[in-house]
Every structure is written in C-alpha cells, then in structure tokens.
Short mmCIF file of C-alpha atoms in Angstrom, two decimals:
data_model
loop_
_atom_site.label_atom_id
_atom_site.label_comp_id
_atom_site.label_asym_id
_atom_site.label_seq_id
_atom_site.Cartn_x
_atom_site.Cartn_y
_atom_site.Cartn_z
CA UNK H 26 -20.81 7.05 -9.49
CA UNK H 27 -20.74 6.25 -13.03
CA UNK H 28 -20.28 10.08 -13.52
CA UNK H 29 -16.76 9.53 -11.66
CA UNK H 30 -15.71 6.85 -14.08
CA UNK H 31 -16.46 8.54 -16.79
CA UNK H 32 -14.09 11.67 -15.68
CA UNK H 33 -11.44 9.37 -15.29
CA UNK H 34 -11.77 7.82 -18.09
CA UNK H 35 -11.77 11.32 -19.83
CA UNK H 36 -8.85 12.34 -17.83
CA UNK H 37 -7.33 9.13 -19.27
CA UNK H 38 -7.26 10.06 -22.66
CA UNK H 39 -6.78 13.38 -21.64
CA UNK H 40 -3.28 12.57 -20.09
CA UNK H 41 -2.30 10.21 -23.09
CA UNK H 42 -2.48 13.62 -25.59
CA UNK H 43 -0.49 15.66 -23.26
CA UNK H 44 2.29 12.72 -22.66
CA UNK H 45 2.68 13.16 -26.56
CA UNK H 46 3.14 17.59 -26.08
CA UNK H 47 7.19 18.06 -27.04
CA UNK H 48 6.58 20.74 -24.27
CA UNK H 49 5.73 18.00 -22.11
CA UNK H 50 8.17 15.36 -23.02
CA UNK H 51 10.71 17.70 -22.25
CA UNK H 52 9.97 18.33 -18.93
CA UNK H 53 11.04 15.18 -16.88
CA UNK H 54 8.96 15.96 -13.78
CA UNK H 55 5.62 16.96 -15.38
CA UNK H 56 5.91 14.27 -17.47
CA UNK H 57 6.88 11.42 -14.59
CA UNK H 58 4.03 13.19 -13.08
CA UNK H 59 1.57 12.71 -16.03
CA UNK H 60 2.30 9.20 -16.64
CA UNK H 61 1.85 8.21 -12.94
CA UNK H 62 -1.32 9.68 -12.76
CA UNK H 63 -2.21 8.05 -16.47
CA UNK H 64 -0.94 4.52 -14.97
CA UNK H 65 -3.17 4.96 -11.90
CA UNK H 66 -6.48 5.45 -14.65
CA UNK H 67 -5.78 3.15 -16.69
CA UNK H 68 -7.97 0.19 -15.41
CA UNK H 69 -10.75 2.41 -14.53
CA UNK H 70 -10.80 3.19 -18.21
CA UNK H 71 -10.61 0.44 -19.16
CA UNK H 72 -13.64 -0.73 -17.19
CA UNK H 73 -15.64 2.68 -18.23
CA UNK H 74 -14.96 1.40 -21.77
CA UNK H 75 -16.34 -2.07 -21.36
CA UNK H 76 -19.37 -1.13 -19.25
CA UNK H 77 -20.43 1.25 -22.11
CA UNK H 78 -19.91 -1.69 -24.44
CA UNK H 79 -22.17 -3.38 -22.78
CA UNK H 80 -24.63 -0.90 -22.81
CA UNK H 81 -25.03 -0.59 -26.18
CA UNK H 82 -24.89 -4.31 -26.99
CA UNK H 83 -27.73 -4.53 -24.25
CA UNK H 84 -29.76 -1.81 -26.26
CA UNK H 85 -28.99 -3.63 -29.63
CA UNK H 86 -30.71 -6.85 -27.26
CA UNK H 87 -33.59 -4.55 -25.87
CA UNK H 88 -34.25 -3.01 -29.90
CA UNK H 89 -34.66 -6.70 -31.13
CA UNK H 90 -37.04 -7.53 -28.46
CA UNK H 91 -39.24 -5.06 -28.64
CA UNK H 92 -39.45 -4.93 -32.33
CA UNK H 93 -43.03 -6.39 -33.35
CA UNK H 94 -41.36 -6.94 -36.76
CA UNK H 95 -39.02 -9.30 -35.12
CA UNK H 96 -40.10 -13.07 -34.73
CA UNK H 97 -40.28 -14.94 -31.81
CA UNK H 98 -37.02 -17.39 -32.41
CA UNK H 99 -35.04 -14.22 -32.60
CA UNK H 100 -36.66 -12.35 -29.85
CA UNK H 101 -36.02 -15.65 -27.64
CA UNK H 102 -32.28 -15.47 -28.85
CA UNK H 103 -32.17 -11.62 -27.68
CA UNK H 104 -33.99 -12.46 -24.48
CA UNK H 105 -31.06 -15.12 -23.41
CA UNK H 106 -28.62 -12.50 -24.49
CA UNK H 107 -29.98 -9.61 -22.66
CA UNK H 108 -29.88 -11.82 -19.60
CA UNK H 109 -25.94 -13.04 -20.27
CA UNK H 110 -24.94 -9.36 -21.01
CA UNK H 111 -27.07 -7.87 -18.20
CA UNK H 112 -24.72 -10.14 -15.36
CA UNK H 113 -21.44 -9.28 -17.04
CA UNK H 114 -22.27 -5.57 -16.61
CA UNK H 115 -23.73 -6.22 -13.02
CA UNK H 116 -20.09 -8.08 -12.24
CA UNK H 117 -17.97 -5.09 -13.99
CA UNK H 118 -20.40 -2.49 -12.39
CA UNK H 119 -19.48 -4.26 -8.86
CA UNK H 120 -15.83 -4.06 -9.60
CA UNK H 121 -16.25 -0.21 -10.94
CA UNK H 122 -17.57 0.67 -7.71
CA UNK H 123 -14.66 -0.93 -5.40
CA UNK H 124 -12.04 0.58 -8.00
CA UNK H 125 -13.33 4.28 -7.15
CA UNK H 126 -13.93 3.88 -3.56
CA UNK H 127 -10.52 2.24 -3.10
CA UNK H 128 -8.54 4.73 -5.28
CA UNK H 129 -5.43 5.81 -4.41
CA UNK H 130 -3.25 7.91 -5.72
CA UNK H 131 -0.09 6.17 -5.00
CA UNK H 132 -1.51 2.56 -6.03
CA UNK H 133 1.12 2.90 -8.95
CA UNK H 134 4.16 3.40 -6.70
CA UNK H 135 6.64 0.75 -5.05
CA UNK H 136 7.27 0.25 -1.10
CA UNK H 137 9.50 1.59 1.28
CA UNK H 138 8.67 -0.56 4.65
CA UNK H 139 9.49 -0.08 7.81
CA UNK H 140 9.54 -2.43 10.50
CA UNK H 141 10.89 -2.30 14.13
CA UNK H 142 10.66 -4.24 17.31
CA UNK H 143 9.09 -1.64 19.81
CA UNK H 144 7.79 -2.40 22.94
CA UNK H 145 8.36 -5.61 24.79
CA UNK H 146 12.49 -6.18 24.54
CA UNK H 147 14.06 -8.69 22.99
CA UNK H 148 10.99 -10.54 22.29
CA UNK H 149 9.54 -7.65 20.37
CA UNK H 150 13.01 -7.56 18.01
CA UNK H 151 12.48 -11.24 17.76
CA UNK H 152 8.90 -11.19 16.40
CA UNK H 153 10.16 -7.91 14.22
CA UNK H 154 12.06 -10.40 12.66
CA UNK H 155 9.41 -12.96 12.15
CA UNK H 156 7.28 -10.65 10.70
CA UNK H 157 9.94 -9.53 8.34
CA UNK H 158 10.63 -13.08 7.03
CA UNK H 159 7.06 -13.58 6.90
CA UNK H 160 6.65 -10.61 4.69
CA UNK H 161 9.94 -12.06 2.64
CA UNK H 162 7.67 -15.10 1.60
CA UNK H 163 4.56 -13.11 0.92
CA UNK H 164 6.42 -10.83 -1.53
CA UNK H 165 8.00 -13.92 -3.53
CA UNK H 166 4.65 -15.86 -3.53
CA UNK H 167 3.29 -12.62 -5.04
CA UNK H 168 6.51 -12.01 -7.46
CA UNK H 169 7.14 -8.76 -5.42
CA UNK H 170 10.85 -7.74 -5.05
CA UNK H 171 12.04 -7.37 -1.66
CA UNK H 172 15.53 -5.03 -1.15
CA UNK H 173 16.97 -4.21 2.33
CA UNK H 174 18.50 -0.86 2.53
CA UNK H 175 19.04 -1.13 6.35
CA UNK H 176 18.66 -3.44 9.59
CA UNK H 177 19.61 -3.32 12.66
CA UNK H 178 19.98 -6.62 14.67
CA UNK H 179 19.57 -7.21 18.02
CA UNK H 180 21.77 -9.14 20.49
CA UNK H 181 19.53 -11.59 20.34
CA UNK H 182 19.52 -12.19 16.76
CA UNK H 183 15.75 -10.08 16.34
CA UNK H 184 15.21 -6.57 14.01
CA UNK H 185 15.78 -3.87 16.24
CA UNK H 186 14.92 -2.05 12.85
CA UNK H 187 14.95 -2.69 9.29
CA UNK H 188 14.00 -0.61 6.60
CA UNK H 189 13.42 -2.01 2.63
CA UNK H 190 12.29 -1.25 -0.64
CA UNK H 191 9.55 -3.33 -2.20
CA UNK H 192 8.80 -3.43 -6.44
CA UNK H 193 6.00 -4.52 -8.19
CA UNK H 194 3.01 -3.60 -9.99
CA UNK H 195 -0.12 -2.93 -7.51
CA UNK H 196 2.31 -3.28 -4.46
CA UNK H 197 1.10 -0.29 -2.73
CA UNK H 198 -2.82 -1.38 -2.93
CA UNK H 199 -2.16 -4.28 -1.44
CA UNK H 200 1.06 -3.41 1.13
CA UNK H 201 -0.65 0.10 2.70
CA UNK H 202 -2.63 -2.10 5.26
CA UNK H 203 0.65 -3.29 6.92
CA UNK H 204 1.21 -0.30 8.59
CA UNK H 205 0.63 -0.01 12.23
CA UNK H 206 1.38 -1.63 15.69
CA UNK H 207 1.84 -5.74 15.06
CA UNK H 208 0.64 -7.19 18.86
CA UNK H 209 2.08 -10.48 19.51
CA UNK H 210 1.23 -12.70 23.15
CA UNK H 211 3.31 -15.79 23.57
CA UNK H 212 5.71 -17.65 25.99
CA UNK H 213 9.27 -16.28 25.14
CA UNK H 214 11.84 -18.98 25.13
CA UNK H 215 13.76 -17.34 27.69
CA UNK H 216 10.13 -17.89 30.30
CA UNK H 217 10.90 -20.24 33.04
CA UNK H 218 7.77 -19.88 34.04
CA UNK H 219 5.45 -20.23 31.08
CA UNK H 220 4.15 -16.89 31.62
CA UNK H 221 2.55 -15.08 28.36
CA UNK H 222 4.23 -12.01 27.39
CA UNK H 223 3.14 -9.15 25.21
CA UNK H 224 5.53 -7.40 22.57
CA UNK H 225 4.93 -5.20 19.61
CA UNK H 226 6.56 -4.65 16.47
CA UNK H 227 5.80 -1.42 14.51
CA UNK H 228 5.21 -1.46 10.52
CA UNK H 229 5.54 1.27 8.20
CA UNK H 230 4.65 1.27 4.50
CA UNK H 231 5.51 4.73 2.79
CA UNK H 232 4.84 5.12 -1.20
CA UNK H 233 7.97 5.23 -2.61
CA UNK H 234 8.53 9.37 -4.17
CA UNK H 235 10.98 9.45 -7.45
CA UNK H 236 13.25 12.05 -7.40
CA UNK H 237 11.42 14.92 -8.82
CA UNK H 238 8.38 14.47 -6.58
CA UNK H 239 9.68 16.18 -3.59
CA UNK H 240 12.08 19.05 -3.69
CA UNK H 241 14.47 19.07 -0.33
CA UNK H 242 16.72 22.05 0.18
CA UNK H 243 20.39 20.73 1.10
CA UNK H 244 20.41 23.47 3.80
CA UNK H 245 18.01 21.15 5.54
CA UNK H 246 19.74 18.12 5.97
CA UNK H 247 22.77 17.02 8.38
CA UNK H 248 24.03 14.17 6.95
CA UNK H 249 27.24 12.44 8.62
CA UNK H 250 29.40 9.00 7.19
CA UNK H 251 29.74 6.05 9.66
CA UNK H 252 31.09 2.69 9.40
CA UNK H 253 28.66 0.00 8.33
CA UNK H 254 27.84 -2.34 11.18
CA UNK H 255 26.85 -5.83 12.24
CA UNK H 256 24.93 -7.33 14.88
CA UNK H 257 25.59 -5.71 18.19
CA UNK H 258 27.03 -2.89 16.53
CA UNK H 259 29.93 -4.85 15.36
CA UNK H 260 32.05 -2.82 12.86
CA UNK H 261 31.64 -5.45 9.07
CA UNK H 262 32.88 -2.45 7.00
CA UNK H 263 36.31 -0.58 7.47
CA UNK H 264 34.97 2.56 5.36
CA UNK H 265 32.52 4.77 6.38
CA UNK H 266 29.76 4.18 3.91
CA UNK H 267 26.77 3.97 5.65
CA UNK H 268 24.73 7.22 5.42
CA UNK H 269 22.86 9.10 8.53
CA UNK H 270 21.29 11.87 7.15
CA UNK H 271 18.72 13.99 9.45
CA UNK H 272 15.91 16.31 8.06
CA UNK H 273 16.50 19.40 10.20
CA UNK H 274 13.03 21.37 9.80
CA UNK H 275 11.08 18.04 11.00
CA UNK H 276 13.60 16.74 12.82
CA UNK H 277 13.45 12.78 10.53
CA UNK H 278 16.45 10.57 10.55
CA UNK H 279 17.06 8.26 7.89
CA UNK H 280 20.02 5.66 8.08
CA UNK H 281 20.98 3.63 5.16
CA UNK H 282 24.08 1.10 4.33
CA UNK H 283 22.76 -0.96 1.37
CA UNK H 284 26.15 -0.96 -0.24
CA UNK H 285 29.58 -0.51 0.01
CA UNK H 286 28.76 3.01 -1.69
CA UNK H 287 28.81 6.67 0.33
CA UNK H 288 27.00 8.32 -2.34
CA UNK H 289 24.54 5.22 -3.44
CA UNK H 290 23.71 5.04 0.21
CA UNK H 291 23.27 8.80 0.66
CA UNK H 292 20.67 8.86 -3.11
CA UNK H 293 19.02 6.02 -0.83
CA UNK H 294 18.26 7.91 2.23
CA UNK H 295 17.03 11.21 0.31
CA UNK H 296 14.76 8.77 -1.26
CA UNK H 297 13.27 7.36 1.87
CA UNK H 298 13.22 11.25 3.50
CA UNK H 299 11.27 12.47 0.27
CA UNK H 300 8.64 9.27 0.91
CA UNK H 301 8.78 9.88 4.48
CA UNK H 302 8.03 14.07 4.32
CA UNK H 303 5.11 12.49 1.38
CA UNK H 304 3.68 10.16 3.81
CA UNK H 305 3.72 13.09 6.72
CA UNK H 306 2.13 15.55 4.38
CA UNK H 307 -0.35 13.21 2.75
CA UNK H 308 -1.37 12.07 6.31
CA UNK H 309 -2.12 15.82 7.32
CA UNK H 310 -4.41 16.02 4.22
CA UNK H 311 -6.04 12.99 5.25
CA UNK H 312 -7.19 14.23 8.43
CA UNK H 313 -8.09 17.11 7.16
CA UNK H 314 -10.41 15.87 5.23
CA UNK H 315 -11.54 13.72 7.64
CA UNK H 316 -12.48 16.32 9.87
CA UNK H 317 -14.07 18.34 7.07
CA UNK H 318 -16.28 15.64 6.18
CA UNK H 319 -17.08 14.73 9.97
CA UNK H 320 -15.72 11.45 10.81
CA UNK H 321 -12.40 10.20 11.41
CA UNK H 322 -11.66 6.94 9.94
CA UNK H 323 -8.94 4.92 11.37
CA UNK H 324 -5.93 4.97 8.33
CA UNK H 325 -3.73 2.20 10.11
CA UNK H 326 -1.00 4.49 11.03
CA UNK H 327 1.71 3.44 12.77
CA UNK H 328 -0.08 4.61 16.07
CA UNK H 329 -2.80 2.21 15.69
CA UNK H 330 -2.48 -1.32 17.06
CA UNK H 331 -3.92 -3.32 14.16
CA UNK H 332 -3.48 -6.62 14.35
CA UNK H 333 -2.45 -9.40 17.17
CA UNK H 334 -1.10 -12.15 16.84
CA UNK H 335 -2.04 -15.27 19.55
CA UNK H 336 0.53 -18.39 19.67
CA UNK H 337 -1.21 -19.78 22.84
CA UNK H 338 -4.69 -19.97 21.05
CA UNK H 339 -2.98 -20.14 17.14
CA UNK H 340 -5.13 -17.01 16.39
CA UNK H 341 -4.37 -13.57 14.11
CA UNK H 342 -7.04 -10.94 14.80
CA UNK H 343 -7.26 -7.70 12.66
CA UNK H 344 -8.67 -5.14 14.69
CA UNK H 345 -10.14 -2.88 11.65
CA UNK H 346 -11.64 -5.80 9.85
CA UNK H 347 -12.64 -7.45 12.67
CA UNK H 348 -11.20 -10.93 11.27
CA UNK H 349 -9.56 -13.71 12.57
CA UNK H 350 -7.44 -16.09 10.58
CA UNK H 351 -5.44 -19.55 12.22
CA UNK H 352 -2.24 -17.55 12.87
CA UNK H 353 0.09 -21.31 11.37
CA UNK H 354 -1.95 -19.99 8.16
CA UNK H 355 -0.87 -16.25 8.47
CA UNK H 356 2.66 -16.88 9.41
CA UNK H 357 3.35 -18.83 6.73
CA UNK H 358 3.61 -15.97 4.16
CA UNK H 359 -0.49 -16.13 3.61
CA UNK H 360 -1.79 -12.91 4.55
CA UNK H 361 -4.08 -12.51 0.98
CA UNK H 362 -7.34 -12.83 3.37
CA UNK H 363 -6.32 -10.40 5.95
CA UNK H 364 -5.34 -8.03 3.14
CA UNK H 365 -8.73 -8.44 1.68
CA UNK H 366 -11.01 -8.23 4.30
CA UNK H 367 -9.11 -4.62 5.41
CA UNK H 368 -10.25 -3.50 1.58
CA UNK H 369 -13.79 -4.34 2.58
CA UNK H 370 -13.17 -2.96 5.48
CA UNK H 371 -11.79 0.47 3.82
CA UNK H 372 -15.03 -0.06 1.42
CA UNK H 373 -17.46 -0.01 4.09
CA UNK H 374 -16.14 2.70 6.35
CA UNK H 375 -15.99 4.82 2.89
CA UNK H 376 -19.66 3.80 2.27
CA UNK H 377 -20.38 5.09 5.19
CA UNK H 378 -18.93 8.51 5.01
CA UNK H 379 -19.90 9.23 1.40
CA UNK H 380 -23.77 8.73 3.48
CA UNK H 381 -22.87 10.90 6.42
CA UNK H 382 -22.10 13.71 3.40
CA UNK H 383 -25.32 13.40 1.29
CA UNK H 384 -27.35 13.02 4.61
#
C-alpha cells in the first residue's frame, strides 16, 4: 500500500509542474481538471512526505543504537526516541491506509442534495422536511453552506421535494453517505388511533460538476419558463422565471427557481443535469467494477433503504453500519457518529474485496 502513496504523491508533484505549463494555464478545462485532481492528493502527499520523514529519523535512531562506538547514555536517549518516533509513524501509517481505501475522486467537490418525501403521504413530506432542517443544523455546526435552488411544499407544510447546493471543503467525504431511502415509524399527528405509520423520504447527494466537466448538446434539452410558485402551487412570482429543463436522451428533469432570474435559474439547472448525468455515469462504472472484481457492495444509492428512524423506541439504525444512535441525539443536527461508522463501514467492505482479489 505504501507503493500507492507514493504514486500519488508523485502524481502530486507531477500535477503542480504541469499547472505551471502556459499550454496548460491556457486551457481552462484541463487546467480546472488538473487542479481538482492536485487538491484531491494533496493530503496523501502530504502524509507520504511525513511517513518518509520518519523513516529516516528512525534510521538516524536505529544507526546510534547499534553503533558500538556509541555510549550507553546516548544509546538510551536513541532507544526512547526510536520508541516515540516508531508510534507517530504507526498513527500516520493508520491514517495512510484509511486515506487510500476511502479515496474518492470527487472528495474535493461541493453538494448538490436531493431530498423528497416518497412513500407514506403527507407524513413522508413532513419528515422530508425534518430531515432537511436537520441537515440545515449539521451543515452550520460544520461551517458548511447550505443554498436552496428549489422546494416544493406540501399542503401540509412538508418537502414534497427540495433540491440544494452545499459548499465546503471535504463536504463530499463526509455528505455521500446521505444518499438513500430515510425510513421513519411514528404516530402521525393526524392518528386517532395511535397507530404507527411508516413513511420514507429519499436523499440524494450528487458531486457538484463545474461547467467544463460535462459537455451537454443544447439539441438535448427541452427547457420551458414557468411562474415561480408557493406552497400548494400558489403562484409568489408574476414572471416566469423558474426553469424546467428536461434531458431528452435520458429522459432527467431538473426544475430550479432560486431567483428572480430566467437565465441564473436556467445556468442552475444545467449545473444540477451535468452532476446528475456524472452521478448516472459514475454509478455505471461502479458496478462495473463491482462485478469485475466479484462482489457487489452496497453504494447507498437512492434505492437502498439506509437508515430508520424509530420515535416510539427514540432509536436511528443505519442499516450498512449496522449502528444505532438515540434518534433525540441524531435529530438534533448530530449525525458525526453515523457518518463515521458508514466510513468504517466503507473501510471494511473495501478490506474485504481487495482479499477476495489477491485470493
């Protein structure tokens, strides 16, 4: 695995030479490209770097102690070091291998989310919303910023469907396990008889794409201007701003009406198509792959029911980690465990196909 580190950190330096090509510079995609891919190395370089400091300050320790020229006082000094340098590489050898195996490509891009109340009725807009404001607070705990580009509401006042843009550095490394089918069980306000019901909200997290990421042919799209609207479909805006713009070869719809602006709201929805068409194509490479290499690991699609959420026993079960968490704790904005115990998760299940391939 070290082997791996060390061609990223080459491909590292690599990237920060060809930044600097005029050919390069002048070339806004490759070089958007180039530095995305440079941002995503950097901290494995960084750690590549610092383990091989180690190593040769653990040598220098090593040298001293096996000199017979050396005297004990200083061979006692070297031993103590030895030992202190030995458990800093262990720790940054630890966090090496968790840095490979959870590479992703896209860990340097922002956040479009997705989130809709599915199956269940009004109660599944309602908790749609829940989980939306839940996210709010987990995204300004974290110093993430939250934009809505669209929603929906429901009679009710729930999230028939929302969709949002979410900034910040590592967002996507942390976000990605979001996505999937959000179970909730509960008495719904509106149950006379104190019956539990079961709802689900879907989640969506798509890397965000820039611009020159994904070409899409104008030819391809149907896009139409509509009024902006309220809850219930009341009419808040008297020009027709809000963009509906369909994908015609894959048949995706994209509706956006973050501001009073036709043409802002149309840039909006080609960006969400490009990270939607990503996300579709990226997917199919996943499961290629998967299939290649023999087993299918679960990627928390928006198929998948992930997580459920218990009021009656105050319970939040993730299905892929296996984890439960008092759900007062997780709807409060503090999801940090869940999220970390579906990258051990992701670890493990990795682990475990890296041994299926040498086996």
């Amino acid at each position: 695995m070290i082997d791996l580190l060390k061609q990223r950190a080459d491909r590292y330096a690599e990237l920060g030479k060809l930044i600097e090509d005029p050919e390069v510079y002048g070339n806004s995609k490759l070089f958007a490209q180039y530095q995305r891919e440079r941002g995503s190395l950097r901290e494995q370089a960084e750690t590549y770097a610092q383990l091989v400091s180690l190593k040769e300050q653990m040598a220098g320790s090593e040298e001293i102690i096996n000199d017979p020229a050396a005297d004990s006082e200083m061979k006692e000094l070297a031993e103590v070091e030895l030992a202190e340098l030995q458990e800093k590489h262990d720790a940054l050898w630890q966090e090496a291998q968790d840095m490979i195996l959870l590479d992703d490509e896209d860990d340097s891009r922002d956040v479009i989310l997705e989130i809709r109340g599915a199956e269940g009725g009004d109660e599944a807009t309602l908790f749609a919303r829940e989980l939306m404001e839940n996210y709010a607070r987990w995204c300004a705990h974290h110093k993430f910023k939250l934009e809505t580009l669209d929603e929906v509401e429901s009679e009710v006042g729930g999230l028939k469907s929302g969709t949002y843009r979410v900034k910040g550095e590592g967002v996507w490394r942390w976000f990605k396990y979001e996505g999937g089918g959000h179970r909730v069980q509960r008495v719904p306000s509106t149950e006379a008889q104190g019956r539990i019901h079961t709802s689900l909200a879907t989640v969506a997290v798509l890397p965000e794409m820039e611009d020159v990421d994904i070409e899409v042919k104008e030819s391809d799209l149907e896009i139409k201007a509509a009024r902006s609207g309220g809850p219930g479909g009341q009419n808040v805006n008297k020009t027709s701003s809000r963009c509906q713009m369909r994908h015609l070869p894959t048949g995706i719809m994209v509706d956006c009406q973050s501001t009073p602006s036709f043409h802002k709201n149309r840039d909006e929805a080609l960006r969400i198509l490009k990270s939607k068409l990503y996300q579709m194509e990226k997917e199919k490479r996943d499961r290629e792959l998967a299939e290649k290499r023999g087993a299918m690991v679960g990627s928390g699609g928006r198929g998948d029911k992930v997580r459920t959420y218990n009021f009656p026993q105050d319970r939040c079960t993730d299905h892929r980690a296996k984890v439960s968490l008092p759900l007062t704790k997780v709807m409060a904005g503090d999801i940090d465990e869940l999220i970390e115990a579906c990258r051990q998760w992701e670890k493990e299940e990795k682990l475990k196909a890296l041994a299926k391939q040498s086996a």
